[in-house]
mmCIF file of C-alpha atoms in Angstrom:
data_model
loop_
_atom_site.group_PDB
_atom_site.id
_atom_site.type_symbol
_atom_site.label_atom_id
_atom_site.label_comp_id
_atom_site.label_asym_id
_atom_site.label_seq_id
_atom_site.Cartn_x
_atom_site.Cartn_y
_atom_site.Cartn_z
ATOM 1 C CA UNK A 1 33.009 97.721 93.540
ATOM 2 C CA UNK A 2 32.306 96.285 97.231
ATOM 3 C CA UNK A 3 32.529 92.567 97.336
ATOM 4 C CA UNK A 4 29.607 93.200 99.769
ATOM 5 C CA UNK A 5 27.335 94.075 96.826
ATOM 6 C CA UNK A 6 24.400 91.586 97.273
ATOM 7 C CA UNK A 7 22.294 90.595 94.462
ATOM 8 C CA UNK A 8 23.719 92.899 91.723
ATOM 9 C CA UNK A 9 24.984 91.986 88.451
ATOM 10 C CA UNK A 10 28.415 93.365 87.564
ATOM 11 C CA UNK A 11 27.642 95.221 84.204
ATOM 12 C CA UNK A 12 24.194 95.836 83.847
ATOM 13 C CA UNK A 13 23.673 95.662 79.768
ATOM 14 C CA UNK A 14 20.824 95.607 78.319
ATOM 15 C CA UNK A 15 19.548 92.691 78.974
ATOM 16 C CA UNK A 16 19.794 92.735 82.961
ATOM 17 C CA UNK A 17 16.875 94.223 83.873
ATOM 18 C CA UNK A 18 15.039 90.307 82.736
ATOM 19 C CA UNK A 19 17.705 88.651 85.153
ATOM 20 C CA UNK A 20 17.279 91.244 88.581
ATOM 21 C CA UNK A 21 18.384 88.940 90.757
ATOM 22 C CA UNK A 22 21.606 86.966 89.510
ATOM 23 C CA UNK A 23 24.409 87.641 91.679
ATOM 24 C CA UNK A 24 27.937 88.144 89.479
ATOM 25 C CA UNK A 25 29.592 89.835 92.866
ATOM 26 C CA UNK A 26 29.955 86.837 95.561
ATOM 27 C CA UNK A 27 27.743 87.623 98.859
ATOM 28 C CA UNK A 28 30.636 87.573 101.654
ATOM 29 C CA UNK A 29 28.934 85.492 104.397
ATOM 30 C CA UNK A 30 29.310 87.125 107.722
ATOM 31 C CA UNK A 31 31.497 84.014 109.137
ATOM 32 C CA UNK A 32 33.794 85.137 106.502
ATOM 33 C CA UNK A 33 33.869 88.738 107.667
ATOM 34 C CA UNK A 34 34.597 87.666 111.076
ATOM 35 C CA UNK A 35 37.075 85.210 110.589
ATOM 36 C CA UNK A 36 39.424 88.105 108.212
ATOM 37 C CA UNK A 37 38.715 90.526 111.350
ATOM 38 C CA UNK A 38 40.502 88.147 113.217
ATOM 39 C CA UNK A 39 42.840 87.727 110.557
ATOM 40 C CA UNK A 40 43.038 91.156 110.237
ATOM 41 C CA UNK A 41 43.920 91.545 114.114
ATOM 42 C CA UNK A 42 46.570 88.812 114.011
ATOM 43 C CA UNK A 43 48.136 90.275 110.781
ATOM 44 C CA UNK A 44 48.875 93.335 113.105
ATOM 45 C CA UNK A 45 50.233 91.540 116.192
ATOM 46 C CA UNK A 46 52.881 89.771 113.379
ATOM 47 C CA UNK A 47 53.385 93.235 111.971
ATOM 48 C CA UNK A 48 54.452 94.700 115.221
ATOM 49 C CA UNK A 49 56.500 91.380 116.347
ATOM 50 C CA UNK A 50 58.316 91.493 112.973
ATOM 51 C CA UNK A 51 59.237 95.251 113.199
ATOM 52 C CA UNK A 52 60.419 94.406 117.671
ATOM 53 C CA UNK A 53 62.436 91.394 115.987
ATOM 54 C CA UNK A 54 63.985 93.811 113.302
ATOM 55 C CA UNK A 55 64.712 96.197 115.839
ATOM 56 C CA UNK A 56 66.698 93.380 117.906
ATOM 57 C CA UNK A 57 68.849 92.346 114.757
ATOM 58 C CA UNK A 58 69.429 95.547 114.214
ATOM 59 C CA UNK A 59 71.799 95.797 116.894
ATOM 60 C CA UNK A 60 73.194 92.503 116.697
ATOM 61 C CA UNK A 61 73.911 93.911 113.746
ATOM 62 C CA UNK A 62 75.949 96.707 114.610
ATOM 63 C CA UNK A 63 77.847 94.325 117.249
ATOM 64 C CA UNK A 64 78.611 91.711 114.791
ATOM 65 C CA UNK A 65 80.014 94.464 112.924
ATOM 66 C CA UNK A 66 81.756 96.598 115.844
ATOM 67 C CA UNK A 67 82.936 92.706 116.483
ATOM 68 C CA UNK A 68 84.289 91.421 113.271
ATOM 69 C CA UNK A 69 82.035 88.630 113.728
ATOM 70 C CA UNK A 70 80.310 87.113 110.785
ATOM 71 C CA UNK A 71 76.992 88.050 109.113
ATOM 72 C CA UNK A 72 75.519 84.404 108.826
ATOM 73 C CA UNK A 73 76.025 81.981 111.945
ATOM 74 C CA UNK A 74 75.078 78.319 110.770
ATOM 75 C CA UNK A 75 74.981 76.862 113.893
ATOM 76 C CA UNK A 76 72.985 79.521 115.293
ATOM 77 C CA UNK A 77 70.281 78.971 112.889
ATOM 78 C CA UNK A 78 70.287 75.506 112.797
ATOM 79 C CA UNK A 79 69.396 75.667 116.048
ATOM 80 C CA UNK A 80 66.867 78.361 115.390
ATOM 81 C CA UNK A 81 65.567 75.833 112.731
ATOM 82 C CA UNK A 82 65.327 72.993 115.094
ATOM 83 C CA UNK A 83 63.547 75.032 117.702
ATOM 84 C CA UNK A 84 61.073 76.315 115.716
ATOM 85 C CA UNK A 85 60.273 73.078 113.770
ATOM 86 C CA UNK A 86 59.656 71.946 117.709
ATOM 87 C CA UNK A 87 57.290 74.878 118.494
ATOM 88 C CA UNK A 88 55.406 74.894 115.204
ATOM 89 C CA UNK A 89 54.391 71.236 115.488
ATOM 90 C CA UNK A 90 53.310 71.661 119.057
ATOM 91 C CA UNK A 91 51.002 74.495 117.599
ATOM 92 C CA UNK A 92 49.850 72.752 114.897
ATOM 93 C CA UNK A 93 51.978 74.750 112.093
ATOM 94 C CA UNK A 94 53.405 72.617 109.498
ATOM 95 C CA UNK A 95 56.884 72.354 110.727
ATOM 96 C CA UNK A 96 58.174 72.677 106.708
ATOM 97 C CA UNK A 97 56.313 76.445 106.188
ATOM 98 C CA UNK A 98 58.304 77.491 110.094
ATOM 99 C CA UNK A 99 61.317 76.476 108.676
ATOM 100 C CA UNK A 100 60.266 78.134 105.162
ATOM 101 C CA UNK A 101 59.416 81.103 107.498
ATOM 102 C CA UNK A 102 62.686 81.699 109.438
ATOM 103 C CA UNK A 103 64.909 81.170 106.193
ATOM 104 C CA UNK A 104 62.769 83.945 104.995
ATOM 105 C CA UNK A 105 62.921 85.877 107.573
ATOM 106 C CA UNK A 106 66.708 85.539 108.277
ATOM 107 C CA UNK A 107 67.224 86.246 104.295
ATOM 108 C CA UNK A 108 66.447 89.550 105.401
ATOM 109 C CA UNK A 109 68.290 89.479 108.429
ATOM 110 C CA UNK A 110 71.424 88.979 106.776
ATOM 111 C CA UNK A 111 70.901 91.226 104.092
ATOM 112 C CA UNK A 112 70.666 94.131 106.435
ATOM 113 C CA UNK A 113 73.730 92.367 108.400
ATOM 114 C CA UNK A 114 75.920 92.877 105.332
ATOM 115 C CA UNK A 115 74.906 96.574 105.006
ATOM 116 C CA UNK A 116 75.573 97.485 107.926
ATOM 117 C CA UNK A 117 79.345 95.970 108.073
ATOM 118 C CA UNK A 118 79.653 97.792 104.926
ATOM 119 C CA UNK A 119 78.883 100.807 106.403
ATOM 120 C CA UNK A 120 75.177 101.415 105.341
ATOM 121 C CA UNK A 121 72.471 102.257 107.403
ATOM 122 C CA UNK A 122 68.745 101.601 106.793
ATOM 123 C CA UNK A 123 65.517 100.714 107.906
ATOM 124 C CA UNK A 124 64.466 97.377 109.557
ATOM 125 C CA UNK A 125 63.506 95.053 107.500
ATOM 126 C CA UNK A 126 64.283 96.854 104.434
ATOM 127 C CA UNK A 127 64.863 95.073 100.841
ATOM 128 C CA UNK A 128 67.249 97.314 100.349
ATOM 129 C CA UNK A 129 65.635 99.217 97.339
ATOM 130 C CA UNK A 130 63.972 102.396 98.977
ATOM 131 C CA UNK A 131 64.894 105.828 100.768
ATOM 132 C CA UNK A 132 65.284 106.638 104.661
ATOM 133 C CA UNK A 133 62.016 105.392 106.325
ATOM 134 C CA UNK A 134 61.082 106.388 109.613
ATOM 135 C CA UNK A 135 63.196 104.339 111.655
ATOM 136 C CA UNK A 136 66.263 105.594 110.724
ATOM 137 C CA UNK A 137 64.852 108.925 112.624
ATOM 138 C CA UNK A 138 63.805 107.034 115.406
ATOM 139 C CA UNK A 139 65.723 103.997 115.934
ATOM 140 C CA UNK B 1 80.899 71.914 118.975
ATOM 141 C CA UNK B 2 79.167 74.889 120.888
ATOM 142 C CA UNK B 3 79.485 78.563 119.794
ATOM 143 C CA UNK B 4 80.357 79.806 123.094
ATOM 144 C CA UNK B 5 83.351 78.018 123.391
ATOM 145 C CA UNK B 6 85.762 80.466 124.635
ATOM 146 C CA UNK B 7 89.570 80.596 123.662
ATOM 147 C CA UNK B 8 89.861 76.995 122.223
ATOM 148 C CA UNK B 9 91.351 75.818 119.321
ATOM 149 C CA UNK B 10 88.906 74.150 116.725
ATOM 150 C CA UNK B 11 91.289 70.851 116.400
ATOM 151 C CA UNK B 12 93.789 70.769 119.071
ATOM 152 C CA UNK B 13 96.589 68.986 116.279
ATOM 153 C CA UNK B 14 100.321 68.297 117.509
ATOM 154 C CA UNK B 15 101.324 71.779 118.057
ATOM 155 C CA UNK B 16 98.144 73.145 119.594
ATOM 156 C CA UNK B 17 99.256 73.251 123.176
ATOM 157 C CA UNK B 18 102.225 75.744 121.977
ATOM 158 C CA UNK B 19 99.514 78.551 121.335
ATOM 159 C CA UNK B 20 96.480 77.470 124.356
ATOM 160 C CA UNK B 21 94.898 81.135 124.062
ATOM 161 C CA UNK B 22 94.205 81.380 120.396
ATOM 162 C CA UNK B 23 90.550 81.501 120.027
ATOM 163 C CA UNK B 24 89.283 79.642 116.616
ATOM 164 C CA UNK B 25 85.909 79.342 117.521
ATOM 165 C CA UNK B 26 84.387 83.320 117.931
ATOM 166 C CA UNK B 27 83.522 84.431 121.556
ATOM 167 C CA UNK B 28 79.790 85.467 121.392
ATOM 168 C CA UNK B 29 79.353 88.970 123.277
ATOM 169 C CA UNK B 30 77.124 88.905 126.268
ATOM 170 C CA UNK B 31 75.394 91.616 124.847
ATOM 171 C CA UNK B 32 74.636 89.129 121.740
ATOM 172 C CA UNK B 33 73.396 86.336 123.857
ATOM 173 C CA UNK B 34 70.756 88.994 125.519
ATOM 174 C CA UNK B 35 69.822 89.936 122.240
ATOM 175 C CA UNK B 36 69.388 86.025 120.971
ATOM 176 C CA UNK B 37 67.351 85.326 123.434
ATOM 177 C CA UNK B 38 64.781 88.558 123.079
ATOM 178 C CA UNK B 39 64.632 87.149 119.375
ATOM 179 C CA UNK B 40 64.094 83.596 120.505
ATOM 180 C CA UNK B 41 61.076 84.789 122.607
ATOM 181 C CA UNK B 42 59.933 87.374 119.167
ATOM 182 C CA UNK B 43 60.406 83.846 116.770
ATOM 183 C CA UNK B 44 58.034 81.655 119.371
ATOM 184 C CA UNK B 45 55.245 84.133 119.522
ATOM 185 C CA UNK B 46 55.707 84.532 116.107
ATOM 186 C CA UNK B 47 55.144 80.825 115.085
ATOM 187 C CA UNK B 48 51.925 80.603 117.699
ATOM 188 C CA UNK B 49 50.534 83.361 115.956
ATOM 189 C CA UNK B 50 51.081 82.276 112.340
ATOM 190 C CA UNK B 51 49.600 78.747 113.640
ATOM 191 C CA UNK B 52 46.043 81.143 114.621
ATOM 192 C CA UNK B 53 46.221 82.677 111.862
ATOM 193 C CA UNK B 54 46.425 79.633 109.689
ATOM 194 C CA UNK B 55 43.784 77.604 111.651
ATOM 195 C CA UNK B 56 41.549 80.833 110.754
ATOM 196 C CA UNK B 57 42.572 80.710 106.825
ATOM 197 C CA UNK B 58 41.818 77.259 107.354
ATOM 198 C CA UNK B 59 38.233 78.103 108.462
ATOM 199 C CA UNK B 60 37.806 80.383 105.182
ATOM 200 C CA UNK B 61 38.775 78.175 102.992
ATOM 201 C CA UNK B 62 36.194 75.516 104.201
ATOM 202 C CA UNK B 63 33.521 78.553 103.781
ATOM 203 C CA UNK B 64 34.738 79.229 100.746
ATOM 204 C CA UNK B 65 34.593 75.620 99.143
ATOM 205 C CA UNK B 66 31.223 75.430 100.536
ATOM 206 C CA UNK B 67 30.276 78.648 98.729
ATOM 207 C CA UNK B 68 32.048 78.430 96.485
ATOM 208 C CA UNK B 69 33.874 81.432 96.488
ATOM 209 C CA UNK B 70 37.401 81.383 94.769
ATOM 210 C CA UNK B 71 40.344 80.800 96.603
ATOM 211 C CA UNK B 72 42.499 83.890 95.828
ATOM 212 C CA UNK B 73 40.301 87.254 96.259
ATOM 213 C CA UNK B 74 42.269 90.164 94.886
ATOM 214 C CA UNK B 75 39.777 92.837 96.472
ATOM 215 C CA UNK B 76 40.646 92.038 99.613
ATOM 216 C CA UNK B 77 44.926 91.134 99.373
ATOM 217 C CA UNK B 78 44.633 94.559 98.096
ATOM 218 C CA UNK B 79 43.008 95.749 101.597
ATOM 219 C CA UNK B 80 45.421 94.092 103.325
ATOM 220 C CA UNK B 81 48.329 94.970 101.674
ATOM 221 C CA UNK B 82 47.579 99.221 102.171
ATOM 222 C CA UNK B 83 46.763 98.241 105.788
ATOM 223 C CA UNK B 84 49.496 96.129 106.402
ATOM 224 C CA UNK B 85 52.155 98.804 104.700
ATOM 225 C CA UNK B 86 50.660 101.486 106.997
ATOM 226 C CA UNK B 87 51.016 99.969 110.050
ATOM 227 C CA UNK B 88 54.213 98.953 109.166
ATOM 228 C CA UNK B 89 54.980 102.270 108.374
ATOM 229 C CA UNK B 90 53.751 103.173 112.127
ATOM 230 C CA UNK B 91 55.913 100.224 113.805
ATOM 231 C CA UNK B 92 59.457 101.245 111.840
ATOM 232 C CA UNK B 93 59.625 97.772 109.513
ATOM 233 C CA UNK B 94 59.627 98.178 105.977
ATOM 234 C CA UNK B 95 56.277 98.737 104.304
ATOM 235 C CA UNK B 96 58.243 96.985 100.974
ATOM 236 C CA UNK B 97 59.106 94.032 103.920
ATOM 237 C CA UNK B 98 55.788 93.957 105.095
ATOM 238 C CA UNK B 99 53.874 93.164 101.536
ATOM 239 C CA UNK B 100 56.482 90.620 101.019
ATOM 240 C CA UNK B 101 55.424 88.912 104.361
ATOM 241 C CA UNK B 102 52.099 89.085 103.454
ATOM 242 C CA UNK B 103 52.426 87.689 99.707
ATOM 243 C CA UNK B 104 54.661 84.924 101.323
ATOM 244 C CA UNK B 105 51.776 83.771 103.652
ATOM 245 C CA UNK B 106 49.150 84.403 101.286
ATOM 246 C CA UNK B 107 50.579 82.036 98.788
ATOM 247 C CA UNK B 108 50.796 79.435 101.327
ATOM 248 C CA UNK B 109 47.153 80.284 102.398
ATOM 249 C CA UNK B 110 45.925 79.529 98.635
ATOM 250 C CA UNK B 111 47.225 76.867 97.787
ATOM 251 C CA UNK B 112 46.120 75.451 101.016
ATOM 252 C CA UNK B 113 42.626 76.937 99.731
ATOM 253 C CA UNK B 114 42.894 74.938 96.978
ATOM 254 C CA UNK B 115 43.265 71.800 98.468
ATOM 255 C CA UNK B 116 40.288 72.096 100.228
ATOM 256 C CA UNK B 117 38.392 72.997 97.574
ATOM 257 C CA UNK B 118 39.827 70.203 95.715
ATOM 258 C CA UNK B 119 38.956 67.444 98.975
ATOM 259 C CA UNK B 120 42.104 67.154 100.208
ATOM 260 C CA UNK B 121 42.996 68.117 103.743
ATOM 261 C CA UNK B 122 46.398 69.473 105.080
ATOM 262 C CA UNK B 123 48.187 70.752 108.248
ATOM 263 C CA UNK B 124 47.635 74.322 108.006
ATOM 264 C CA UNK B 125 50.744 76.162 106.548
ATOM 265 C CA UNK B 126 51.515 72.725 104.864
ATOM 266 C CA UNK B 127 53.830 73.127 101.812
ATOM 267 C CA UNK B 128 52.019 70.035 100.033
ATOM 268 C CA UNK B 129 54.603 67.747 100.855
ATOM 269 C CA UNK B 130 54.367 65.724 103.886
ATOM 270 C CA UNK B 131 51.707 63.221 105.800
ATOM 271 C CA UNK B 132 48.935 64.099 108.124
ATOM 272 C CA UNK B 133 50.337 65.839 111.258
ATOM 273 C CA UNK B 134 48.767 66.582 114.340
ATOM 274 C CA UNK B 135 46.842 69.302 113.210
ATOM 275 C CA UNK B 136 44.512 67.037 111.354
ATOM 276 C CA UNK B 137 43.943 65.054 114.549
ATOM 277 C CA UNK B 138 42.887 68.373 116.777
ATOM 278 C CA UNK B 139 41.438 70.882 114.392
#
């Protein structure tokens, strides 16, 4: 069902054809279609920022390892933290979610840091929990 | 104490100066630094987008208080999470990565939804937690 359905009740029973008009699907008002267009088009941008960034700790990956250097860096990130806390309240982000974000983020990071010392290879950004994706053909 | 401290001791104690070229503190690769700072420049356009992206959600949910629509609509995460996996299939990142972005930003979306349904008024990508910041002064 299309939550642009306009006017139409959900189940029609017996008894709808007295009530034609009542509305059980929510009209979507057209402000709200363009704001999740631009939602939509900023979703992608993070998409394709997230995958670049992957791509970058990828390889600092394979030089911590090649290295011996350590998967997790405190002081790196606390600076990471600290910066971004900065830029987010200059943008008018809550600094708390940037800081939520990055720890999120790195998570990740450091997951596929460890796999990589140990000798595993796999796709950007992966959980861990799937097959060869495409990048491993590409990277 | 900086990170690219190169070939000094972490505590220079009584018999430090008998061994001047052990390195305690790890020499970060040129090579790493490059990389840092590609990610530095990823992580800021990163935050500036999230920030658009929550002063958009921040838009629907005043639309959808006024409408009231409900804050979480299942129809459309499910859009976004096939579109979202696809074109991070296209970009090399994770598709499993990509919908646990999504549901992490989502969450923080609703229950910002919720507030504003409920009369209060937050920073966008507020965690609940903290006073008015300067989003609520420029929105």
């Amino acid at each position: 069902m299309s939550e642009t359905t306009v006017g139409r009740t959900a189940a029609a029973g017996p008894g709808a054809a007295h009530v034609p008009d009542a509305p059980v699907v929510p009209v979507v008002p057209a402000e709200l279609l363009r704001l999740r267009s631009s939602i939509d088009n900023i979703d992608a941008a993070l998409i394709h920022l997230l995958a670049e960034r992957f791509k970058a700790t990828q390889q600092v990956g394979v030089l911590k390892a090649e290295e011996h250097l350590p998967a997790a860096d405190p002081a790196r990130e606390e600076q990471q933290i600290a910066r971004l806390r900065a830029l987010a309240d200059e943008s008018g982000l809550d600094p708390v979610f940037a800081e939520k974000f990055l720890a999120f983020v790195v998570a990740e990071v450091i997951h596929h840091h460890e796999q990589i010392a140990s000798g595993q290879h796999e796709q950007p950004g992966s959980t861990g929990n799937r097959s060869a994706g495409p990048a491993e053909r590409t990277a």
